[in-house]
Short mmCIF file of C-alpha atoms in Angstrom, two decimals:
data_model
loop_
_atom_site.label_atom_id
_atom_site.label_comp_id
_atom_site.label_asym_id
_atom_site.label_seq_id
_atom_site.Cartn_x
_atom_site.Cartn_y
_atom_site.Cartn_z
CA UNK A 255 0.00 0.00 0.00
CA UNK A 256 2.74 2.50 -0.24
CA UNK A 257 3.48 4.32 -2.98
CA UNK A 258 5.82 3.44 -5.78
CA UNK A 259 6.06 6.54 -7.55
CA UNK A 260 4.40 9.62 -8.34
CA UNK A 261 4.84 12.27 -11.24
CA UNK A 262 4.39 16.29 -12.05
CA UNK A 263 2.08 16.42 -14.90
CA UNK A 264 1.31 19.44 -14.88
CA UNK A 265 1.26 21.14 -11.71
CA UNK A 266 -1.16 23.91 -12.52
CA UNK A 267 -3.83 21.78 -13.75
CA UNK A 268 -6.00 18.75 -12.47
CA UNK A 269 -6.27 15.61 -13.92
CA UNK A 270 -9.96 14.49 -13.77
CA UNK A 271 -9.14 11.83 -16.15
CA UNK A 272 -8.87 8.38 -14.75
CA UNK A 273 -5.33 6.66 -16.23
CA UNK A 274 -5.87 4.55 -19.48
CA UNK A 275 -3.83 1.82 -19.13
CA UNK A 276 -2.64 -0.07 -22.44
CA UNK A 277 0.22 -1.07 -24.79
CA UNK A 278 0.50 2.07 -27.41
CA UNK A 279 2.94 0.58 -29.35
CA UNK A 280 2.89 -3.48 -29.12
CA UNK A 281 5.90 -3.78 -27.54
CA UNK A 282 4.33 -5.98 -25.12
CA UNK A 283 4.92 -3.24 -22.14
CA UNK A 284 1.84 -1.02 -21.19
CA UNK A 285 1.77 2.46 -20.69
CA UNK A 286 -0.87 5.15 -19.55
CA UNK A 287 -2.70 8.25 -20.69
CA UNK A 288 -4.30 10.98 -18.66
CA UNK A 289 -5.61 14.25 -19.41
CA UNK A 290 -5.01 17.81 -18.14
CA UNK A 291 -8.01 20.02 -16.64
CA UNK A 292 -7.25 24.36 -16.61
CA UNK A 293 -10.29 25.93 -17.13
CA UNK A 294 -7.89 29.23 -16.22
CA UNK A 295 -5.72 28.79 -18.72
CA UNK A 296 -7.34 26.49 -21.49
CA UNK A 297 -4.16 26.50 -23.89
CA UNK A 298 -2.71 24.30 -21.42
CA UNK A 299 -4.88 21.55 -21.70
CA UNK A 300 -3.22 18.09 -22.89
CA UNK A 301 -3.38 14.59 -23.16
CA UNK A 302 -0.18 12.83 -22.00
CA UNK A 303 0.88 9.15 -22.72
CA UNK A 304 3.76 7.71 -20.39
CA UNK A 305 5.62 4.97 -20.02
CA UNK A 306 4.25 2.23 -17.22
CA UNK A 307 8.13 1.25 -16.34
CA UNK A 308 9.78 3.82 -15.80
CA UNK A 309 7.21 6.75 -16.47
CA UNK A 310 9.06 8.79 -19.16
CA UNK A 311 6.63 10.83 -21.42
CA UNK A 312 6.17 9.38 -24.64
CA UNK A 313 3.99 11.98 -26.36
CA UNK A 314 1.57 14.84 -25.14
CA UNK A 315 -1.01 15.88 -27.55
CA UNK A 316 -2.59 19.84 -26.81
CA UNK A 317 -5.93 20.82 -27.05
CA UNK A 318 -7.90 24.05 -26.84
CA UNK A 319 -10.28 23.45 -23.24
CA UNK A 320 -10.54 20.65 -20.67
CA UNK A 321 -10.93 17.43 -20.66
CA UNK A 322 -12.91 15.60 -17.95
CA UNK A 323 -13.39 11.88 -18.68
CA UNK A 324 -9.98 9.53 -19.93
CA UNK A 325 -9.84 7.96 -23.03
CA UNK A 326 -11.59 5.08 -25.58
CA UNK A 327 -9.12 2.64 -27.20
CA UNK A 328 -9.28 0.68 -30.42
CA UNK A 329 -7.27 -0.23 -33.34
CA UNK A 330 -9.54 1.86 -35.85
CA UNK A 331 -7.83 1.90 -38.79
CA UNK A 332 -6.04 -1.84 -38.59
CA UNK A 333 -2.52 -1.06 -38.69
CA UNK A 334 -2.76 -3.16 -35.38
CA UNK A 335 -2.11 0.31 -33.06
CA UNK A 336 -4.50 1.46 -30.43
CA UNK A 337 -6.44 4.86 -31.50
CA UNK A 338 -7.46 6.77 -28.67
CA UNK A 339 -11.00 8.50 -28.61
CA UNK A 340 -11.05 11.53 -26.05
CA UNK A 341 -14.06 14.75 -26.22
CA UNK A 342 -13.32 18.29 -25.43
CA UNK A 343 -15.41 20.98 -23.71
CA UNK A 344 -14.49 22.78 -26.85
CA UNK A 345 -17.03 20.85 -28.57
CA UNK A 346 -15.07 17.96 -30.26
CA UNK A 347 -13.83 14.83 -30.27
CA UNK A 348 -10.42 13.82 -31.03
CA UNK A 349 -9.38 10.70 -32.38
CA UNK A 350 -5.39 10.58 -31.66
CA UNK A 351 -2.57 8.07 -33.07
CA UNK A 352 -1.98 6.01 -30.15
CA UNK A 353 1.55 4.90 -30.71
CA UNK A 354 2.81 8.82 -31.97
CA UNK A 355 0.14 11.29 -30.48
CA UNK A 356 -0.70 12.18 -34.02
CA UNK A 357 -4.48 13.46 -35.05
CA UNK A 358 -6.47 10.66 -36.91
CA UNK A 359 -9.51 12.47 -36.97
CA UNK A 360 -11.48 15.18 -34.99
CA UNK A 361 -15.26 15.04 -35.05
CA UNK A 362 -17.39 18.54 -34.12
CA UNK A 363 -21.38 17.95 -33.66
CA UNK A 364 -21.40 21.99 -33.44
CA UNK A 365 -21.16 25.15 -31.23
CA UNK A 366 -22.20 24.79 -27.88
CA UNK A 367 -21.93 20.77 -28.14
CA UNK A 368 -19.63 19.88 -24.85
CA UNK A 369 -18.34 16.43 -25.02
CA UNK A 370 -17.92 15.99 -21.50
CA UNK A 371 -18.92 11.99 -21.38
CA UNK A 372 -16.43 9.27 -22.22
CA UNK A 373 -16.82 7.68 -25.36
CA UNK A 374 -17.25 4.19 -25.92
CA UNK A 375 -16.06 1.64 -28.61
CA UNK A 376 -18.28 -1.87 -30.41
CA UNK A 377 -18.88 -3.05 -33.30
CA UNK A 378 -22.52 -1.90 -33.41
CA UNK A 379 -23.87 -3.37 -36.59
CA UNK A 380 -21.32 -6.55 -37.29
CA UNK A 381 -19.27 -5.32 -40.12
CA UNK A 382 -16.03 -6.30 -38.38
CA UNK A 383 -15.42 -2.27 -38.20
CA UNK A 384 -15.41 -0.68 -34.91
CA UNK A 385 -17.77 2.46 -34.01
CA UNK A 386 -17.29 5.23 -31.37
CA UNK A 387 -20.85 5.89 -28.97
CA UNK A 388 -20.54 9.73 -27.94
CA UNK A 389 -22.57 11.71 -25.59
CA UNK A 390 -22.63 15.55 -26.30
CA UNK A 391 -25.04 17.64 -24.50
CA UNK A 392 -28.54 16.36 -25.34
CA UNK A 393 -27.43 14.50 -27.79
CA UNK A 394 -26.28 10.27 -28.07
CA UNK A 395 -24.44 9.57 -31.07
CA UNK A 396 -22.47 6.34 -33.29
CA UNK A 397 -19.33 7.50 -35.76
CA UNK A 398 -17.80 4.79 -38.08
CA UNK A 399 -13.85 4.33 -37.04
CA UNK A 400 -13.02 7.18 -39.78
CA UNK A 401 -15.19 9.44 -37.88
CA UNK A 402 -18.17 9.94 -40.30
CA UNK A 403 -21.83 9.79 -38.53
CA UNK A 404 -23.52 6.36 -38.19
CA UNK A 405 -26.73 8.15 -36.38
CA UNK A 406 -27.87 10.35 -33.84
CA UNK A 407 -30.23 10.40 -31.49
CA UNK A 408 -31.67 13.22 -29.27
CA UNK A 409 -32.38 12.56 -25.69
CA UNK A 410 -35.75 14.35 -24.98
CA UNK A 411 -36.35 16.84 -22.62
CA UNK A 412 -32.93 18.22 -23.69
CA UNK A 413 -31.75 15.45 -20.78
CA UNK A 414 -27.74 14.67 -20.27
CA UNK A 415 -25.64 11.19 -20.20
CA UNK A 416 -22.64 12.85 -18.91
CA UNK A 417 -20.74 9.60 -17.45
CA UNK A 418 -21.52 8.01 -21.20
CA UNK A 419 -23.14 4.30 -21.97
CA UNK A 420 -22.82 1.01 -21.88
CA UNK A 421 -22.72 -1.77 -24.36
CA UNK A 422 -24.12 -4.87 -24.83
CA UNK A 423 -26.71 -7.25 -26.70
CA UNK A 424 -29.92 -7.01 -24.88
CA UNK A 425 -32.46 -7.18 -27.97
CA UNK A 426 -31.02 -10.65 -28.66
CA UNK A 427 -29.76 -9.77 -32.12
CA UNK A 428 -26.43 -10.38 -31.41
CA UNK A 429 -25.27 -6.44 -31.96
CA UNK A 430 -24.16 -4.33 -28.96
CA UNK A 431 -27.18 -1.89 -28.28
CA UNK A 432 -26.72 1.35 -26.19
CA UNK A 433 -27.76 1.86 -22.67
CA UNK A 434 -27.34 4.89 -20.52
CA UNK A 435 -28.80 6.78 -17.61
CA UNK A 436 -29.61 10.67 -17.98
CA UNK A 437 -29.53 13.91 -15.38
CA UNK A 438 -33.40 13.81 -15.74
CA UNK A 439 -33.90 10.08 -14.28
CA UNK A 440 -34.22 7.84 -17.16
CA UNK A 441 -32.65 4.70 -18.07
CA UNK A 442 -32.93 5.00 -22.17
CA UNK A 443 -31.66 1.76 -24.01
CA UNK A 444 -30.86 2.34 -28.03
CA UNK A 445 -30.22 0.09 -30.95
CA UNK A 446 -26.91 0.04 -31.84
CA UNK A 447 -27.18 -0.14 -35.17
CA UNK A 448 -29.54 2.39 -36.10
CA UNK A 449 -30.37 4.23 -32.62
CA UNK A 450 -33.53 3.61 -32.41
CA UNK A 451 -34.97 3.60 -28.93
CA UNK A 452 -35.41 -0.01 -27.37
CA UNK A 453 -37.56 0.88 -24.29
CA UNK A 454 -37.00 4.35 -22.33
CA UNK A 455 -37.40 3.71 -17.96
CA UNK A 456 -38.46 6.97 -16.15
CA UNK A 457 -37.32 6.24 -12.98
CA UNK A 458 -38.02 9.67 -11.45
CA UNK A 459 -41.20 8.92 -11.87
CA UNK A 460 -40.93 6.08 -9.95
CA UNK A 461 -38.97 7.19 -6.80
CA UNK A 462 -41.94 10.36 -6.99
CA UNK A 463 -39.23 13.15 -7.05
CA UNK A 464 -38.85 15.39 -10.23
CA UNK A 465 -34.98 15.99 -9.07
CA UNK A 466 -34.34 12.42 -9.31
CA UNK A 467 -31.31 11.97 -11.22
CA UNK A 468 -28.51 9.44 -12.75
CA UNK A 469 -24.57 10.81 -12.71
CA UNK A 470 -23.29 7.28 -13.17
CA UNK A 471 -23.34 4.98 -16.04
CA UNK A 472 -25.01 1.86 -15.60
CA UNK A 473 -23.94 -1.95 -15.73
CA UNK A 474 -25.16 -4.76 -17.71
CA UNK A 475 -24.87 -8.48 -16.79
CA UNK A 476 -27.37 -11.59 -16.17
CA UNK A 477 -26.82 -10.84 -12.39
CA UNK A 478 -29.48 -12.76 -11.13
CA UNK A 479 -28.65 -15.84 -13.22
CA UNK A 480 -32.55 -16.31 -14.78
CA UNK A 481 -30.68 -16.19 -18.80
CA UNK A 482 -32.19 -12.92 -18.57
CA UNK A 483 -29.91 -9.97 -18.93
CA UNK A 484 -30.37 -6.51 -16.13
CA UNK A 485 -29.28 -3.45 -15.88
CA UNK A 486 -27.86 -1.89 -12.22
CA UNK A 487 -27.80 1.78 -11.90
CA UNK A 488 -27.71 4.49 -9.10
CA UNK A 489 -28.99 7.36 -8.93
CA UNK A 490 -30.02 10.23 -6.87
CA UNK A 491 -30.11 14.01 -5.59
CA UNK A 492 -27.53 15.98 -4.14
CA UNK A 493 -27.20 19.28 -2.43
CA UNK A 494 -24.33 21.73 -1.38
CA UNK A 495 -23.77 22.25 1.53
CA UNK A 496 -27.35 21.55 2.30
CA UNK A 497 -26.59 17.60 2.79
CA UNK A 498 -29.69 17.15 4.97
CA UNK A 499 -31.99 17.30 1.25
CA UNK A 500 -29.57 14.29 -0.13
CA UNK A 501 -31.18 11.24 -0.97
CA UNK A 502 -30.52 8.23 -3.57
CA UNK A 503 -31.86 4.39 -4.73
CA UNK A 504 -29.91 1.62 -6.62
CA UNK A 505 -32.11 0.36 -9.30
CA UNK A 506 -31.93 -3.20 -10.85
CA UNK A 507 -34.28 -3.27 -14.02
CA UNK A 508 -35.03 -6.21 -16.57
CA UNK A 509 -32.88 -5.13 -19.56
CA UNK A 510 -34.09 -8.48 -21.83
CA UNK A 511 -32.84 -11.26 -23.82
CA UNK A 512 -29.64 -10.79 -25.23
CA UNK A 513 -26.00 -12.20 -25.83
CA UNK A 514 -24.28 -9.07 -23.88
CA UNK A 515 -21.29 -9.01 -23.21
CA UNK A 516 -21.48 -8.06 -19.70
CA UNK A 517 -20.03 -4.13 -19.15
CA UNK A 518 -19.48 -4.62 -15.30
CA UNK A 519 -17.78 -1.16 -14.52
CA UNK A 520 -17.20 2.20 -15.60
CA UNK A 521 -15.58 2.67 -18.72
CA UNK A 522 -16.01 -1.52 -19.05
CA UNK A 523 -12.59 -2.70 -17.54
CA UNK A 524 -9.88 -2.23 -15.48
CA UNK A 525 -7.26 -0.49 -17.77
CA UNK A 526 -10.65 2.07 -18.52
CA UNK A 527 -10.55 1.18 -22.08
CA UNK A 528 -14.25 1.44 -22.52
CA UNK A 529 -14.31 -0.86 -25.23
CA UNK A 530 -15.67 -4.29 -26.87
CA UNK A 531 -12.93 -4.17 -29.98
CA UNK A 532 -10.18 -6.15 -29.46
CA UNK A 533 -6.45 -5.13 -30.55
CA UNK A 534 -4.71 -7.36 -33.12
CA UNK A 535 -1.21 -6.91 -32.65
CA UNK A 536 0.86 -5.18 -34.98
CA UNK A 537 2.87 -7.94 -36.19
CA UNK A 538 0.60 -10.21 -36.95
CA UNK A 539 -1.11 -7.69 -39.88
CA UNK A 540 2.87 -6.64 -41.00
CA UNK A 541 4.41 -9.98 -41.22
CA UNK A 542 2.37 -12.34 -43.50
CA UNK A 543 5.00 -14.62 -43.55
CA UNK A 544 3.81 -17.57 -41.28
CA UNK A 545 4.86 -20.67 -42.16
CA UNK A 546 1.97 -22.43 -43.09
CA UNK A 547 3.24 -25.88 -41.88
CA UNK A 548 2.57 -24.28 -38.34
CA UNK A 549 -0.11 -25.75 -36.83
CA UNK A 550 -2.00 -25.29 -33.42
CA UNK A 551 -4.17 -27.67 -31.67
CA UNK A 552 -6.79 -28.09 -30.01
CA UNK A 553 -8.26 -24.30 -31.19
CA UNK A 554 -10.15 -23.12 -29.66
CA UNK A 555 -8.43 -24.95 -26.58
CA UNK A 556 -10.15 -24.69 -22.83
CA UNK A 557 -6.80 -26.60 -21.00
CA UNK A 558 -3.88 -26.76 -23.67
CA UNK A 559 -2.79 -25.39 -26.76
CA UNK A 560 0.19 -27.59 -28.60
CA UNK A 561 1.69 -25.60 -31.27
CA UNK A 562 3.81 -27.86 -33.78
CA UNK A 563 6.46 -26.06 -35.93
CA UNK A 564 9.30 -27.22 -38.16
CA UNK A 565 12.71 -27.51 -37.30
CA UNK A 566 15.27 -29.36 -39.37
CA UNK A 567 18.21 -27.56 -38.01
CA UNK A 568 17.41 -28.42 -34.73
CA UNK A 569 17.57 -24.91 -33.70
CA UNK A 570 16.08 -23.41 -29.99
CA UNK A 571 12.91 -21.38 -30.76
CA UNK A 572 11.55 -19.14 -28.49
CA UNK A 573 7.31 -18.26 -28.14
CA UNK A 574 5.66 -15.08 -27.28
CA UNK A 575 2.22 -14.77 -26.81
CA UNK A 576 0.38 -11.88 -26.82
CA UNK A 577 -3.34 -10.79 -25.12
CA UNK A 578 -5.86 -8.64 -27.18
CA UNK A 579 -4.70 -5.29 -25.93
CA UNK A 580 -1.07 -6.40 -26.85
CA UNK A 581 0.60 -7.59 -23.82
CA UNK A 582 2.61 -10.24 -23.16
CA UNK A 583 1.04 -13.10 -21.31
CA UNK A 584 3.51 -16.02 -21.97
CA UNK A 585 7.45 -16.30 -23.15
CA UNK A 586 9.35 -19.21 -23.01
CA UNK A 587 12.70 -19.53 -24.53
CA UNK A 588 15.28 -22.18 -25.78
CA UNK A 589 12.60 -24.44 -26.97
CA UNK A 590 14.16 -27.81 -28.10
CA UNK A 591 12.35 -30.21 -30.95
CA UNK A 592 8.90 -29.44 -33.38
CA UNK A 593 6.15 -28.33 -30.97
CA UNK A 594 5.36 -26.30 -27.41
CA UNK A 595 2.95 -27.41 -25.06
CA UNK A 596 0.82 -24.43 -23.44
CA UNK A 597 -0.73 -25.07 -20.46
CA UNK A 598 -3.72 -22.54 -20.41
CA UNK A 599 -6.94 -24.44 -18.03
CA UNK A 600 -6.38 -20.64 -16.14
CA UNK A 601 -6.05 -18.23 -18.55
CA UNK A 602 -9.21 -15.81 -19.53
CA UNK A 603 -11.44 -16.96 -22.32
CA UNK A 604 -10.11 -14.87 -25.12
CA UNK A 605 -8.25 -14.71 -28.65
CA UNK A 606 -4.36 -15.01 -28.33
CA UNK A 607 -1.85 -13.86 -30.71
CA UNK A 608 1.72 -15.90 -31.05
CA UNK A 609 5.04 -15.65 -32.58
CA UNK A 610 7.49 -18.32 -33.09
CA UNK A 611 11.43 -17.32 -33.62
CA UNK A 612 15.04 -18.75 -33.80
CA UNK A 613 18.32 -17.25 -34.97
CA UNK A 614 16.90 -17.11 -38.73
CA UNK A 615 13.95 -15.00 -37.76
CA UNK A 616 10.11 -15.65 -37.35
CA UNK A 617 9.35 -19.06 -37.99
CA UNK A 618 5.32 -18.86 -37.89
CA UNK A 619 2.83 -16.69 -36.29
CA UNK A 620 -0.97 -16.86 -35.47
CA UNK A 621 -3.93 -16.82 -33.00
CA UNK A 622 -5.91 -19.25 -31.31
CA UNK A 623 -8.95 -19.23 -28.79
CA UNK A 624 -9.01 -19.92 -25.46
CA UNK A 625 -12.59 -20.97 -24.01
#
């Protein structure tokens, strides 16, 4: 519990942004991002990336205003880097080269259009392309990963979703659909693919107080275990410094049938990537020069994975094996003879990435499943 390190950001600024944590430039190491708040001086304002190990600043990327919620990730344009998706008081929302701290793309919904809620990141209508959900004022909208508008939708009663939505199949169509609680006590789920309203849940109405309000995004899971999925959301009234007038309720609500995935905490996960897209690493689209006598078995795999390679020369290979955001989750080196058992009955159920080397170079590269 004591503290390891700390660093000067920027000491004349907050940082309201909780850290991103994730590997900006596949190198298997992960690294952070925060975000500078100076509503004094708004040149100031920046978003910083860092090395985890030693915390040396790899980039910092200025913008014109603050910044109050931390960043999306995705690989948007599959070069197999992380894009970052951050909004702007000053109306817009950047999409920023995560491995440089270059602009990809900025998207403006207008004048007077704070994006002050995080984004979030699915593939809404099962293209295989990733799109951004964005909250701006009144306003809920989907961009394609080049930043163009999917749709928008307008929350009525000019009503807020300030801490942003969460994801996941409840219409049973097998597309993420949008779900997100506003300042004027709704819970509002959308389509994902077109954002068209699913169901809208006044809940003000139900506590019997017009003040009755949600300033935290919801979760979504079966959490009653009846194949049904639910939403859990709390909401509330608060006063300053008049604390006596406070009062709040957790809500659980029947979201519906649907395939999910559960979104179990702010901004989805604990590296607050606030995303369903998952990160191919970078060497895996550059090298397409797998050896196709490589083969991996049992795949998808839920205790082992043997991987079986070729090696006349009898020469010591070594494995790496990569997570979806990048990281390395296995090495082993000074592997003797054709094939690599991987004992994996532990690891989470999801898609692995591997590369196989000796003296000579790669030798073969792929994925397989764990379930």
């Amino acid at each position: 519990g004591t503290p390891q390190w700390e660093i000067a950001v920027d000491l004349d600024s907050w940082i309201q942004t909780a850290p991103t944590i994730v590997d900006l430039n596949n190198d298997g190491n992960l690294d952070f991002v925060v975000a500078t708040w100076n509503n004094v001086n708004a040149d100031s304002n920046a978003v910083y990336a860092y090395r985890a190990s030693n915390q040396s600043l790899l980039w910092k990327y200025k913008v014109s205003d603050v910044m109050y919620h931390g960043t999306a990730v995705a690989d948007l344009d599959s070069d197999g880097l992380p894009e970052l998706i951050i909004g702007c008081y000053n109306d817009t929302l950047y999409c920023i080269n995560g491995d440089n701290g270059t602009t990809s793309w900025k998207y403006s919904y207008g004048s007077g259009f704070y994006m002050g809620a995080p984004a979030t990141i699915a593939d809404l209508d099962g293209d295989g392309e990733c799109e951004i959900v964005f909250s701006c004022y009144y306003k809920v909208g989907a961009l394609a990963g080049n930043g163009t508008v999917k749709w928008i939708y307008s929350i009525p009663g000019y009503e807020q979703a300030f801490r942003g939505c969460a994801l996941a199949d409840i219409n049973n169509d097998l597309l993420p659909d949008v779900i997100f609680g506003t300042d004027g006590g709704k819970v509002i789920a959308l389509n994902g693919t077109n954002g068209a309203n699913i169901w809208t849940k006044n809940l003000a109405s139900h506590y019997g107080n017009t003040t009755f309000a949600f300033d935290n995004a919801p979760l979504v899971s079966d959490f009653d275990n009846d194949d049904s999925l639910e939403v859990f959301i709390v909401g509330g009234h608060a006063e300053y410094p008049n604390f006596q007038n406070d009062f709040g309720r957790a809500y659980m609500i029947t979201a519906g049938k649907g395939s999910g995935p559960d979104w179990l905490m702010f901004q989805r996960d604990i590296h607050r990537q606030s995303s369903l897209c998952e990160i191919t690493p970078s060497y895996v689209i550059e090298n397409n020069s797998t050896n196709p006598s490589v083969s991996v078995f049992p795949n998808p795999s839920s205790n082992y994975t043997v991987i079986k390679f070729p090696n006349s020369e009898n020469q010591t290979s070594k494995l790496t094996i990569y997570n979806a955001n990048g990281e390395v989750v296995y090495n082993v080196e000074n592997i003797i003879g054709t094939e690599v058992k991987i004992e994996n009955k532990n690891w989470d159920k999801s898609i692995y990435f591997f590369k196989l080397q000796n003296n000579e170079g790669i030798v073969g590269q792929g994925k397989f499943i764990v379930q």
